[in-house]
Short mmCIF file of C-alpha atoms in Angstrom, two decimals:
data_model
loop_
_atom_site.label_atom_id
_atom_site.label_comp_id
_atom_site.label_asym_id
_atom_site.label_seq_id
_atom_site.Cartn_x
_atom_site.Cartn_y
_atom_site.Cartn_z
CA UNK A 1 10.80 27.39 -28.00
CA UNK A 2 14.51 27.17 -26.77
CA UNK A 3 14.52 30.54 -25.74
CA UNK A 4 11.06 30.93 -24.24
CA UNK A 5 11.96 27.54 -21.85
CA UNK A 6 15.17 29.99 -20.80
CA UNK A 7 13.61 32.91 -19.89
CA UNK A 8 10.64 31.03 -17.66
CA UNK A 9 13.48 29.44 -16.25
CA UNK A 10 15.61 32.22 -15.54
CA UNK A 11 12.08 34.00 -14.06
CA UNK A 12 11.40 30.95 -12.10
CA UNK A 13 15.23 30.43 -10.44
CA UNK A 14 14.85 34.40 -9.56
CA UNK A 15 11.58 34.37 -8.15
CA UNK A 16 10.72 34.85 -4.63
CA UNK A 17 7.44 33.11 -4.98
CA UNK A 18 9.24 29.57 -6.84
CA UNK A 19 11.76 29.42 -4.25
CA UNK A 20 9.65 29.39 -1.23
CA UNK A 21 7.49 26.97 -3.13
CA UNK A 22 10.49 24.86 -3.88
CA UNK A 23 11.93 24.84 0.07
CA UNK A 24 8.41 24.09 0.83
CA UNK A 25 8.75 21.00 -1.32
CA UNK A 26 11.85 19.94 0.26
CA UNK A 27 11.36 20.63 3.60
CA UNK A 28 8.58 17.87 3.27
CA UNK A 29 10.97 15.32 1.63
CA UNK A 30 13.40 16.23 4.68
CA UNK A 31 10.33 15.37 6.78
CA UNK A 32 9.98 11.91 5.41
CA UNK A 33 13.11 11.27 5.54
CA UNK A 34 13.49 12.21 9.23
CA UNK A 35 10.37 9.98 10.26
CA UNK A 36 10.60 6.92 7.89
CA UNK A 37 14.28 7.09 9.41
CA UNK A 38 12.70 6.55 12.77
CA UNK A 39 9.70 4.11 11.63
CA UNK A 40 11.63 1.72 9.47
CA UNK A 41 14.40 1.63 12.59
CA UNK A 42 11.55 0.77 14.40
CA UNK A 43 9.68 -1.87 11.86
CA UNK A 44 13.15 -3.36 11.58
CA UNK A 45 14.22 -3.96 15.40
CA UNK A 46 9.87 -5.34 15.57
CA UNK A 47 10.45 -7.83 13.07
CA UNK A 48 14.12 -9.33 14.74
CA UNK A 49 12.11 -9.45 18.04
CA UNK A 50 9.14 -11.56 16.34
CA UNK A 51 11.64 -13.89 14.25
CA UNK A 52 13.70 -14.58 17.68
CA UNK A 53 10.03 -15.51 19.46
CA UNK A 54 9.48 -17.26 16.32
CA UNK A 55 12.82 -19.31 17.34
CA UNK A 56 12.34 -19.76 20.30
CA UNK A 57 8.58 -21.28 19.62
CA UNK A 58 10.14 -23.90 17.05
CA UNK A 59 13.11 -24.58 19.34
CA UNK A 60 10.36 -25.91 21.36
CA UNK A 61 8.46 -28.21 19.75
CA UNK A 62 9.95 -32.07 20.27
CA UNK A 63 7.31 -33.22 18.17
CA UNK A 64 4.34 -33.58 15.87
CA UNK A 65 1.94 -33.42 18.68
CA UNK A 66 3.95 -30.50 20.00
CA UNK A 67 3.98 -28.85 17.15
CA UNK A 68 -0.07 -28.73 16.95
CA UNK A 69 -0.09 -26.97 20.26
CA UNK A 70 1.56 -23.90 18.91
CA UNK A 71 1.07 -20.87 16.53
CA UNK A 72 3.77 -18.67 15.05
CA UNK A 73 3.90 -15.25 14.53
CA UNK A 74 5.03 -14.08 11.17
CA UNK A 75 5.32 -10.86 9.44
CA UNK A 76 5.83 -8.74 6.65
CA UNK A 77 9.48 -7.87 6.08
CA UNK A 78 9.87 -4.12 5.32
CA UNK A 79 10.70 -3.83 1.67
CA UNK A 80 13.20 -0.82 2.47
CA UNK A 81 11.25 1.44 -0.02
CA UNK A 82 8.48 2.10 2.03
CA UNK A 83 9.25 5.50 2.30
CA UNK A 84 8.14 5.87 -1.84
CA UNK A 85 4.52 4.63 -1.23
CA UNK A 86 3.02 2.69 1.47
CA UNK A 87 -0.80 3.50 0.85
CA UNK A 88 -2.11 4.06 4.24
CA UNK A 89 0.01 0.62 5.56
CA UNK A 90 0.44 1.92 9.13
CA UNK A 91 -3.71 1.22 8.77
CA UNK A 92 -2.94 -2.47 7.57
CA UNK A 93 -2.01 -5.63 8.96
CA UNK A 94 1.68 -6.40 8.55
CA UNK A 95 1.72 -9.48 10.85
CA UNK A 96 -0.65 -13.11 11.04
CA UNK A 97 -0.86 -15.14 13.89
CA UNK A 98 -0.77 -18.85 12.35
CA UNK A 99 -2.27 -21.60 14.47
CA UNK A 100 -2.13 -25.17 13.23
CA UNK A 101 -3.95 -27.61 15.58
CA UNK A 102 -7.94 -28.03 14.72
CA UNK A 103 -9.72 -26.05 17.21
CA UNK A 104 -6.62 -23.92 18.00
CA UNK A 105 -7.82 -20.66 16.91
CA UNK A 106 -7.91 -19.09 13.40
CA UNK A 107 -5.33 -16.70 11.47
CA UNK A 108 -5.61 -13.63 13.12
CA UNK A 109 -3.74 -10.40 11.43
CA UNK A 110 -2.73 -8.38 13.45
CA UNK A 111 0.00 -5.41 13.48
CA UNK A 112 3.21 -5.43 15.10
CA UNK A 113 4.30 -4.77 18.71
CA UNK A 114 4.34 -1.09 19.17
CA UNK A 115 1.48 -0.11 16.93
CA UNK A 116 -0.31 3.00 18.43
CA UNK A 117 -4.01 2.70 17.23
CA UNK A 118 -4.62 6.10 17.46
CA UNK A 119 -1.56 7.44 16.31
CA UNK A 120 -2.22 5.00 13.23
CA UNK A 121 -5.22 7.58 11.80
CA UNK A 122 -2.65 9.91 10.86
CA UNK A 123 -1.19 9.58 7.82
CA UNK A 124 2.52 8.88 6.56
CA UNK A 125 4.16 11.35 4.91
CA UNK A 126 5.41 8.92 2.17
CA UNK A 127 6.98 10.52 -1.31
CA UNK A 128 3.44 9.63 -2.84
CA UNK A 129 1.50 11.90 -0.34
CA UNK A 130 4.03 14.50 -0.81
CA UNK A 131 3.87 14.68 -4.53
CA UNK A 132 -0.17 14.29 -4.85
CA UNK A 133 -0.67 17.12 -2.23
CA UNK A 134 2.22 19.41 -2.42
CA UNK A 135 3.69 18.99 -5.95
CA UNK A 136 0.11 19.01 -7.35
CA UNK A 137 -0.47 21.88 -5.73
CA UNK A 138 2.72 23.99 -6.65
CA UNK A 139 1.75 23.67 -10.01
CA UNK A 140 -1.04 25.28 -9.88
CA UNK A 141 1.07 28.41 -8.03
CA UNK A 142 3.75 28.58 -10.49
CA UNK A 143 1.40 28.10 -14.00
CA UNK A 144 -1.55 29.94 -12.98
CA UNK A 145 -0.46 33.89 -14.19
CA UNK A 146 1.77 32.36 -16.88
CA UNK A 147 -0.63 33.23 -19.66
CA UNK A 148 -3.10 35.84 -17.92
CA UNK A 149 -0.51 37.83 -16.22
CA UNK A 150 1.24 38.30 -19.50
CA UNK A 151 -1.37 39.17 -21.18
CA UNK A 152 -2.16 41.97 -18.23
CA UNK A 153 1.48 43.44 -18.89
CA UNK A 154 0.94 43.27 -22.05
CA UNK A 155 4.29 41.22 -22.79
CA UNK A 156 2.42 38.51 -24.23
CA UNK A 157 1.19 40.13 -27.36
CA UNK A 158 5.21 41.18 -27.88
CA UNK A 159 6.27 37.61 -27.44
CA UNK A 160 3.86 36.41 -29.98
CA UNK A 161 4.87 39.22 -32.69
CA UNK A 162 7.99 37.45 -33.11
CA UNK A 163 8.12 34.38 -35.86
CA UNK A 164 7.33 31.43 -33.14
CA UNK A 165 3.76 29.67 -33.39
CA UNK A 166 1.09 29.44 -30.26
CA UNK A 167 2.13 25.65 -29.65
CA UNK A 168 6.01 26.12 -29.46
CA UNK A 169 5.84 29.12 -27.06
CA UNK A 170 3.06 27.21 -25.01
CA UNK A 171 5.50 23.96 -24.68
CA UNK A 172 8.44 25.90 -23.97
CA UNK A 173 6.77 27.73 -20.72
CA UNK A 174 5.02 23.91 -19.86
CA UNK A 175 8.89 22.42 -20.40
CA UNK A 176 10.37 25.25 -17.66
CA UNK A 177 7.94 24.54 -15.54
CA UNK A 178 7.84 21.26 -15.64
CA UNK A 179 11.81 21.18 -15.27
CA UNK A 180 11.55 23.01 -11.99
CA UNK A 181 8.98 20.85 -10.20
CA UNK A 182 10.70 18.07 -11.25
CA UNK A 183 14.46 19.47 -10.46
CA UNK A 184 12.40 20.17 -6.96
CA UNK A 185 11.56 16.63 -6.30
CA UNK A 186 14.85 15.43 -7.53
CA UNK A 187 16.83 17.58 -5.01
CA UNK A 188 14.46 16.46 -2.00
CA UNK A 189 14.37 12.94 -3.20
CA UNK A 190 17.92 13.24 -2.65
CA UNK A 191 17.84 15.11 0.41
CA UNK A 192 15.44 12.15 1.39
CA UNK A 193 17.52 9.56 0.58
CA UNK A 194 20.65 11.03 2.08
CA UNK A 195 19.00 11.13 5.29
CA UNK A 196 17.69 7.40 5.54
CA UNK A 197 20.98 6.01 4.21
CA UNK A 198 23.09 7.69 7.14
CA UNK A 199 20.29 6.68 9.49
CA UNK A 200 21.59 2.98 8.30
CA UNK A 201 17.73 2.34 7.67
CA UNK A 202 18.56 2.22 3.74
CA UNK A 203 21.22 0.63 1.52
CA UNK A 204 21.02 2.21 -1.73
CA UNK A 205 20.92 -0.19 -3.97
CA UNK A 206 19.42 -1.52 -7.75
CA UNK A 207 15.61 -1.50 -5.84
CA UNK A 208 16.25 2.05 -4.38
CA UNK A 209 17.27 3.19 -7.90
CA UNK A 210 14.39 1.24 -9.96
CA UNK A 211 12.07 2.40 -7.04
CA UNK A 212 13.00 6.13 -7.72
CA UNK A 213 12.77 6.04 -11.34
CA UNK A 214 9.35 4.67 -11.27
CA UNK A 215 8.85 7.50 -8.81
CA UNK A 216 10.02 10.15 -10.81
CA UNK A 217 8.06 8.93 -14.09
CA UNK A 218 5.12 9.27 -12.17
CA UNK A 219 5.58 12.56 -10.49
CA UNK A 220 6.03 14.24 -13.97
CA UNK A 221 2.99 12.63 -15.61
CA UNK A 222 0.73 14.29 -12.44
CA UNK A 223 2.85 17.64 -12.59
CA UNK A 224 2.57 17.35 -16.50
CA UNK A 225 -1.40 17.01 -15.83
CA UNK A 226 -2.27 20.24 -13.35
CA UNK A 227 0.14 22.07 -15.48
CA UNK A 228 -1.61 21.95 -18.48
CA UNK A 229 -4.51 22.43 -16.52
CA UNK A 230 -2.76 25.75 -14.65
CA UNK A 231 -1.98 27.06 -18.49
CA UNK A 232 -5.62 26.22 -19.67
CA UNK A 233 -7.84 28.21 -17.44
CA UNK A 234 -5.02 30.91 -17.10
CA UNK A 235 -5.66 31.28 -20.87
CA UNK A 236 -9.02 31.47 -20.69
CA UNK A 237 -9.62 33.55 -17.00
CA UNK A 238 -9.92 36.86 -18.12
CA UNK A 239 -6.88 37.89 -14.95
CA UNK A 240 -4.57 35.78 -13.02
CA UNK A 241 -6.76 36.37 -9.69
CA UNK A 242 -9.75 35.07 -11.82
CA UNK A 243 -7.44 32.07 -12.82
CA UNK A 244 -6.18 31.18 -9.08
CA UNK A 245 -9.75 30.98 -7.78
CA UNK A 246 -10.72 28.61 -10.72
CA UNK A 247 -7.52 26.12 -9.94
CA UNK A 248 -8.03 26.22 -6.19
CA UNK A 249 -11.30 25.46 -6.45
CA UNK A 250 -10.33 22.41 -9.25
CA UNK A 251 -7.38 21.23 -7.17
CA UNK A 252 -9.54 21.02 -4.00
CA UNK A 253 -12.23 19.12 -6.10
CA UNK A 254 -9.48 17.00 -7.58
CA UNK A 255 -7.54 15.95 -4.98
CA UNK A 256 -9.42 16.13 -1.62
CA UNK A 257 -12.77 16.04 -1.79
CA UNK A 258 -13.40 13.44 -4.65
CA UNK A 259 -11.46 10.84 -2.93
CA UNK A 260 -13.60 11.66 -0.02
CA UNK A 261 -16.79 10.04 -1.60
CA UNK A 262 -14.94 6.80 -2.10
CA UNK A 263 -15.34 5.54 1.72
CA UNK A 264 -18.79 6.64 1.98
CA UNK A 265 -20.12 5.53 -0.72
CA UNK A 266 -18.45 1.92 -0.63
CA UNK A 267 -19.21 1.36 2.56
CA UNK A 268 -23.00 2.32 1.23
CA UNK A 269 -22.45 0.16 -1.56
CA UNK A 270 -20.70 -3.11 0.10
CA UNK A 271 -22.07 -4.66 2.69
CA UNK A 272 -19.58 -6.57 5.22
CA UNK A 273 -20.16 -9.27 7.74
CA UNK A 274 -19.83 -8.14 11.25
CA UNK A 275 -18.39 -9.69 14.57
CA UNK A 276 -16.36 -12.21 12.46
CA UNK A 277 -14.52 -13.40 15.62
CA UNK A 278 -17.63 -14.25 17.19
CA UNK A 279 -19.14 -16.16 14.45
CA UNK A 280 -16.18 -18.57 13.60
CA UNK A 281 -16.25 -19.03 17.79
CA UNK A 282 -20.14 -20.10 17.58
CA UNK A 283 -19.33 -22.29 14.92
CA UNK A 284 -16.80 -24.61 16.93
CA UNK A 285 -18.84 -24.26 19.84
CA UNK A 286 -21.84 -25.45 17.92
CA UNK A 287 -19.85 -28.32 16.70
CA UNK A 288 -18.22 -29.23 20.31
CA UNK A 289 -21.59 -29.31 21.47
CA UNK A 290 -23.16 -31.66 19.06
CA UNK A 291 -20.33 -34.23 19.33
CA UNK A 292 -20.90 -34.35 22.82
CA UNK A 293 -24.68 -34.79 22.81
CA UNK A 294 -23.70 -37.33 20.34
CA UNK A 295 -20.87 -39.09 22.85
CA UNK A 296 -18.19 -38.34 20.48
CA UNK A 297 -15.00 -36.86 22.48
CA UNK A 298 -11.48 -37.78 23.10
CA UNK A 299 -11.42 -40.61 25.70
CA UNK A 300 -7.07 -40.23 26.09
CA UNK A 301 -4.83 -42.02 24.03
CA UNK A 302 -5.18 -45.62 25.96
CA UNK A 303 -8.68 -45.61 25.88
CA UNK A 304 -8.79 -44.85 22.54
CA UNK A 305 -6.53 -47.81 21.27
CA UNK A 306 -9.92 -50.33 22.14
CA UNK A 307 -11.35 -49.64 18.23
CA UNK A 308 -8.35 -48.05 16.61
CA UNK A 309 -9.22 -44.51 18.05
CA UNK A 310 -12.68 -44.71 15.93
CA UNK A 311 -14.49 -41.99 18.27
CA UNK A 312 -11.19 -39.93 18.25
CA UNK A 313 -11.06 -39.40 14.19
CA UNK A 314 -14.60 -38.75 13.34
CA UNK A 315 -14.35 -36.43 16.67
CA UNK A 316 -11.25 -34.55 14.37
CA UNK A 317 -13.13 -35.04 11.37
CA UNK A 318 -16.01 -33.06 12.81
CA UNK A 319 -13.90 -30.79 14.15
CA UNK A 320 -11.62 -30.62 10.96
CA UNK A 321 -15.13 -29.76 8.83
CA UNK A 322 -15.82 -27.01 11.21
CA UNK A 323 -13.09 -25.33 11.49
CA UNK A 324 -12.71 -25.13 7.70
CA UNK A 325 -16.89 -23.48 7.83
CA UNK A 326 -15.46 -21.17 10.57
CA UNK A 327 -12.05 -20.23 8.34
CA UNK A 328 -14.39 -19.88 4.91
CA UNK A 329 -16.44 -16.94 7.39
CA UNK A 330 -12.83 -15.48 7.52
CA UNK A 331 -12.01 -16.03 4.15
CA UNK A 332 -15.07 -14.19 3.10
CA UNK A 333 -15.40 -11.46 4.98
CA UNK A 334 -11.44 -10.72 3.68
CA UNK A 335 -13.52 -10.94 0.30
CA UNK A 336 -15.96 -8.33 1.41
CA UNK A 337 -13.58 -6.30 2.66
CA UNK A 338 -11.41 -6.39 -0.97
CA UNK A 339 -14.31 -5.65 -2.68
CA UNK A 340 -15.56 -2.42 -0.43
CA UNK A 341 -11.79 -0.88 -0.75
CA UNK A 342 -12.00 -2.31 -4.92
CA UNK A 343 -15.16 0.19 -4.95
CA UNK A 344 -13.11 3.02 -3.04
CA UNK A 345 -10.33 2.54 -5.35
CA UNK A 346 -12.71 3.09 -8.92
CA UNK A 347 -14.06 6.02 -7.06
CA UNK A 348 -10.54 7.62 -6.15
CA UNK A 349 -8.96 6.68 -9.47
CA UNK A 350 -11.27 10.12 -10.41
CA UNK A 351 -8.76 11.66 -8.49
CA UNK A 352 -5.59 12.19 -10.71
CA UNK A 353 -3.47 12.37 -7.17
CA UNK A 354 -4.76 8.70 -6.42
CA UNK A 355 -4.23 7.16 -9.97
CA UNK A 356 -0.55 8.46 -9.51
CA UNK A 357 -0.64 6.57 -6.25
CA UNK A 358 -1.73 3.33 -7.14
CA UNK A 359 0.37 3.62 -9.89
CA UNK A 360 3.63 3.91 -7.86
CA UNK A 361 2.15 1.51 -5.42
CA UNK A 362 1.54 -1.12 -7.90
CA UNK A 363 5.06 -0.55 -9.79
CA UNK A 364 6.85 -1.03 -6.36
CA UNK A 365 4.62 -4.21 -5.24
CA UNK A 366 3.84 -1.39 -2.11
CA UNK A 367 0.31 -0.19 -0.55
CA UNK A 368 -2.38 -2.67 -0.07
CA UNK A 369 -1.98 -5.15 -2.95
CA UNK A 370 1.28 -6.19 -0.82
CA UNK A 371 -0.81 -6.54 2.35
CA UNK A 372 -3.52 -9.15 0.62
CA UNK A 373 -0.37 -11.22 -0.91
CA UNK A 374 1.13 -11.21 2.51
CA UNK A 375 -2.16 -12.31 4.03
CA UNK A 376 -2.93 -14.89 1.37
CA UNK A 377 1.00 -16.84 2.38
CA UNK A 378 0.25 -16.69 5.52
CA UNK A 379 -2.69 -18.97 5.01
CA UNK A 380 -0.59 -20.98 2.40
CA UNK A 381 2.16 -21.42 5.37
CA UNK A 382 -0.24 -22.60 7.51
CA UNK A 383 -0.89 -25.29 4.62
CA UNK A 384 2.51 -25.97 4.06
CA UNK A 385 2.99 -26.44 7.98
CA UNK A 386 0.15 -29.03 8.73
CA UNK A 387 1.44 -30.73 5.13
CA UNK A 388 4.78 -31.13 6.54
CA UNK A 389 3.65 -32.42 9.73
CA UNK A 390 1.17 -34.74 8.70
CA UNK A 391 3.45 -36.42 5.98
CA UNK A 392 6.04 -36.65 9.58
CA UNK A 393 2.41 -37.72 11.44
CA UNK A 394 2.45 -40.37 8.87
CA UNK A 395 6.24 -42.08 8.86
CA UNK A 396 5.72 -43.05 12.42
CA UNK A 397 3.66 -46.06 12.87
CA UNK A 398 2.70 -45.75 16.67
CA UNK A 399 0.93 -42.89 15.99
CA UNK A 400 -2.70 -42.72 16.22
CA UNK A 401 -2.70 -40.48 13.53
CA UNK A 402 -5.57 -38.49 14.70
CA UNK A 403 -4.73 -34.84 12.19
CA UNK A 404 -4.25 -32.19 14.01
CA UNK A 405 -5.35 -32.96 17.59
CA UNK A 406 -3.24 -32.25 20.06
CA UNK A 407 -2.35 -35.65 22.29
CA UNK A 408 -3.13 -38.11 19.40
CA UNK A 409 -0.52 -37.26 17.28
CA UNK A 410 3.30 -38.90 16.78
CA UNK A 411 5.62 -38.42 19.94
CA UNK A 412 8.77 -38.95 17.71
CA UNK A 413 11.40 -36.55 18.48
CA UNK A 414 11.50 -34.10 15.27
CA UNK A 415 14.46 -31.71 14.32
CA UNK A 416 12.94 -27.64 15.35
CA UNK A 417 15.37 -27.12 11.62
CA UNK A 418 13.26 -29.21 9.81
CA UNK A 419 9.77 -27.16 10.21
CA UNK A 420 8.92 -25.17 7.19
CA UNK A 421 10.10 -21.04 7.45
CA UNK A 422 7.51 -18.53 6.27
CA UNK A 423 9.47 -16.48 3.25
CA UNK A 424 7.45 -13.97 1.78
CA UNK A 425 7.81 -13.79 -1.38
CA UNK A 426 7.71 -10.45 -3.46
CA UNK A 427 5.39 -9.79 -6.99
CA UNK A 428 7.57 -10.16 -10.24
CA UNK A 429 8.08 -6.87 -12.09
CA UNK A 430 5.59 -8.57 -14.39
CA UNK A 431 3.01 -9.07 -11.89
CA UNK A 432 3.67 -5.09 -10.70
CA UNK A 433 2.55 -3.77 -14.41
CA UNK A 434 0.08 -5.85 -14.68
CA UNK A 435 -1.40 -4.65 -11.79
CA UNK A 436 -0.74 -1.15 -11.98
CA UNK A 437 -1.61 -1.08 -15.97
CA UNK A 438 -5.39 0.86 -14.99
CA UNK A 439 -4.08 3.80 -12.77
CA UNK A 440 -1.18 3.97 -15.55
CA UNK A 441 -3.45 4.15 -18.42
CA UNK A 442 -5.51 6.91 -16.86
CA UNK A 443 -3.08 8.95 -15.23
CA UNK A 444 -1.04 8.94 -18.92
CA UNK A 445 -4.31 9.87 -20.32
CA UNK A 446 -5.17 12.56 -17.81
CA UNK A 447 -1.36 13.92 -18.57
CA UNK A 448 -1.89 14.09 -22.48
CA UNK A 449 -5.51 15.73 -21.77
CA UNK A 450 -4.24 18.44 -19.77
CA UNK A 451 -1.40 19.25 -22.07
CA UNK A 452 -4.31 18.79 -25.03
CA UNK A 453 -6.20 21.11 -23.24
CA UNK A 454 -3.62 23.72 -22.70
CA UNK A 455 -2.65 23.96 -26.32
CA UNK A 456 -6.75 24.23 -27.25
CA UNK A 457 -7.28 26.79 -24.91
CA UNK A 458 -4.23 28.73 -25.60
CA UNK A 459 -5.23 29.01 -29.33
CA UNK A 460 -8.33 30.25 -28.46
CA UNK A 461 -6.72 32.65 -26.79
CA UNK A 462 -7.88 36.49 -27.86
CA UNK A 463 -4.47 38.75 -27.98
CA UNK A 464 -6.41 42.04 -28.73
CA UNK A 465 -7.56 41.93 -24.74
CA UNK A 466 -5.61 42.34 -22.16
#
């Protein structure tokens, strides 16, 4: 086995055909690292200018009734390993507007300041795209003749006169070319790396390293997969031209047009509510309009102090219930929307390039798991925010202690240092297998079936033909 894994090597290193497949490889890892130099640059000078608007909004606010009056922006810090796996973020929110007064508006996401819409349907060429397109794909170009074009010279019938069995000659030429994709991807990961670190973008660091492991475990379960495939059907084609029509045709199926059926068919499947803005609107409207046929308003803070501001809290309370009905529409067309990209996902997980994906996405806390935990403390900040301020609402006894409206709240003075920050806070490694335990299950399996499959196919093989 030893000696076959040299000699596919030795063919490989001298062949014209690996190495323009191999600086194909790397001039894409060059790419990302030239343009995730330039985005995360970019994400990174966004999210200074939001945090110092941020501080300059709570610098502002002299107190609890001030502080009602006001949103704040916050966003999703970049995790500095974006350029691994982001999932199609640059299509996702990364930042929440966060109102807190009743009637005030509603969280909004939103993305941040220089986001080109259009440019934003093209995709990133992340390490994860790389691999399931490219990588995937070189496989099948290096394995596809390894069994048929012997057998057409005719050296394959020598090899196998000499004492070695069927399985240890077909692992040796699966271990030399799996050595060389990977060696591939380990050079441009490196390449990649080298390039974002002396952009300043990137401190390599314990994450980087963990990040790039999981990476790399990955990558060689997917090139383990279409390699076994490549040696399968170029066992069983009956000529290597005959084999490379077969695994185009499979790769296509494979990796670009099954995931195609996924957004289709979900949106078939998964209905989702429409005009959401314009609902949750109607719904405070509605209520405005029934308080006032009703003679419930705000009659100003002296007026009010007659009966204890009566009118003034069932006119919040109203208000309170309705905005919470008009936040649940939110809430559940987010729900809708999780579900419809849940159904997508089951549909690309046929794809062995997406399983890898969502693997490394869920190993890294990346892709669009991040973006729903991001989204879901945002709302929890809001919480914590009108929690803070009604429990400072609350120590001051002049206040009318009407929640949340703006004008009937406590005038106190109250310290911009004391309002609660938004921290995001990341997944435990924990919560990261747990969540990428499916897509690792079946893109193990799919690895160990293609190898399977190589060995059956390979025994099968008939030496008396050519």
């Amino acid at each position: 086995m030893k000696t076959v894994f040299l000699l596919q090597l030795r063919d490989h290193l001298t062949s014209l055909r690996c190495q323009l497949s191999l600086g194909l490889l790397l001039l894409f890892f060059v790419a990302n690292g030239v343009t995730y130099s330039w985005k995360m640059e970019r994400l990174g000078r966004e999210q200074r200018l939001i945090e110092a608007e941020n501080q300059r909004r709570y610098e502002g606010i002299g107190s609890v009734d001030q502080a009602v009056g006001r949103a704040c922006r916050v966003a999703s810090r970049a995790l500095g390993t974006e350029f691994v796996s982001e999932g199609g973020a640059n299509w996702l929110a990364d930042a929440v507007e966060v109102p807190v007064g009743t009637g005030a508006g509603f969280l909004a996401a939103t993305n941040l300041l220089t986001t080109n819409h259009w440019l934003r349907r093209f995709d990133v060429v992340d390490w994860t795209l790389v691999v399931r397109l490219v990588l995937s794909f070189l496989a099948v170009v290096l394995a596809y003749d390894s069994i048929s074009g012997e057998a057409e010279s005719g050296t394959l019938r020598q090899a196998l006169a000499n004492p070695i069995g069927r399985g240890r000659y077909l692992t040796g030429k699966l271990l030399a070319h799996l050595a060389v994709l990977l060696g591939g991807v380990l050079v441009g990961m490196l390449l990649g790396l080298l390039i974002l670190s002396l952009s300043g973008v990137l401190v390599l660091d314990g994450q980087a390293v963990q990040a790039a492991l999981f990476f790399v475990g990955a990558a060689a379960a997917l090139a383990a997969l279409f390699l076994g495939l490549s040696l399968a059907v170029s066992s069983l084609a009956p000529d290597s031209t005959t084999a490379l029509v077969v695994l185009v045709m499979a790769w296509a199926g494979l990796v670009v047009l099954a995931p195609q059926a996924s957004y289709p068919l979900a949106v078939h499947l998964v209905p989702v509510t429409t005009d959401v803005r314009g609902r949750q609107d109607q719904v405070i409207a509605d209520a405005r309009q029934g308080l006032a046929g009703q003679g419930i308003g705000l009659r100003g803070p002296e007026a009010g102090r007659v009966d204890g501001f009566a009118l003034e809290r069932e006119y919040g309370r109203r208000l309170e219930a309705a905005q919470a009905e008009a936040e649940e529409i939110g809430r559940e067309a987010d729900r809708q929307a999780l579900r419809r990209y849940s159904v997508a996902r089951a549909v690309n997980l046929l794809s062995p390039g997406f399983a890898f994906q969502y693997s490394v996405e869920a190993l890294l806390g990346t892709g669009i798991a991040r973006r729903e935990r991001f989204l879901t403390q945002a709302r929890q900040y809001r919480e914590e925010i009108r929690a803070f301020l009604r429990e400072q609402d609350a120590a001051d006894p002049e206040s009318p202690h009407v929640l949340y409206v703006a004008g009937y709240l406590s005038q106190r003075p109250l310290a911009a240092a004391a309002i609660p920050r938004f921290r995001e806070q990341r997944p435990s490694l924990a919560e990261r297998v747990a969540a990428g335990a499916v897509p690792l299950v079946i893109l193990t399996l799919e690895a160990a079936v293609g190898v399977l499959f190589a060995l059956w196919a390979f025994n099968r093989r008939d030496l008396t033909q050519g």
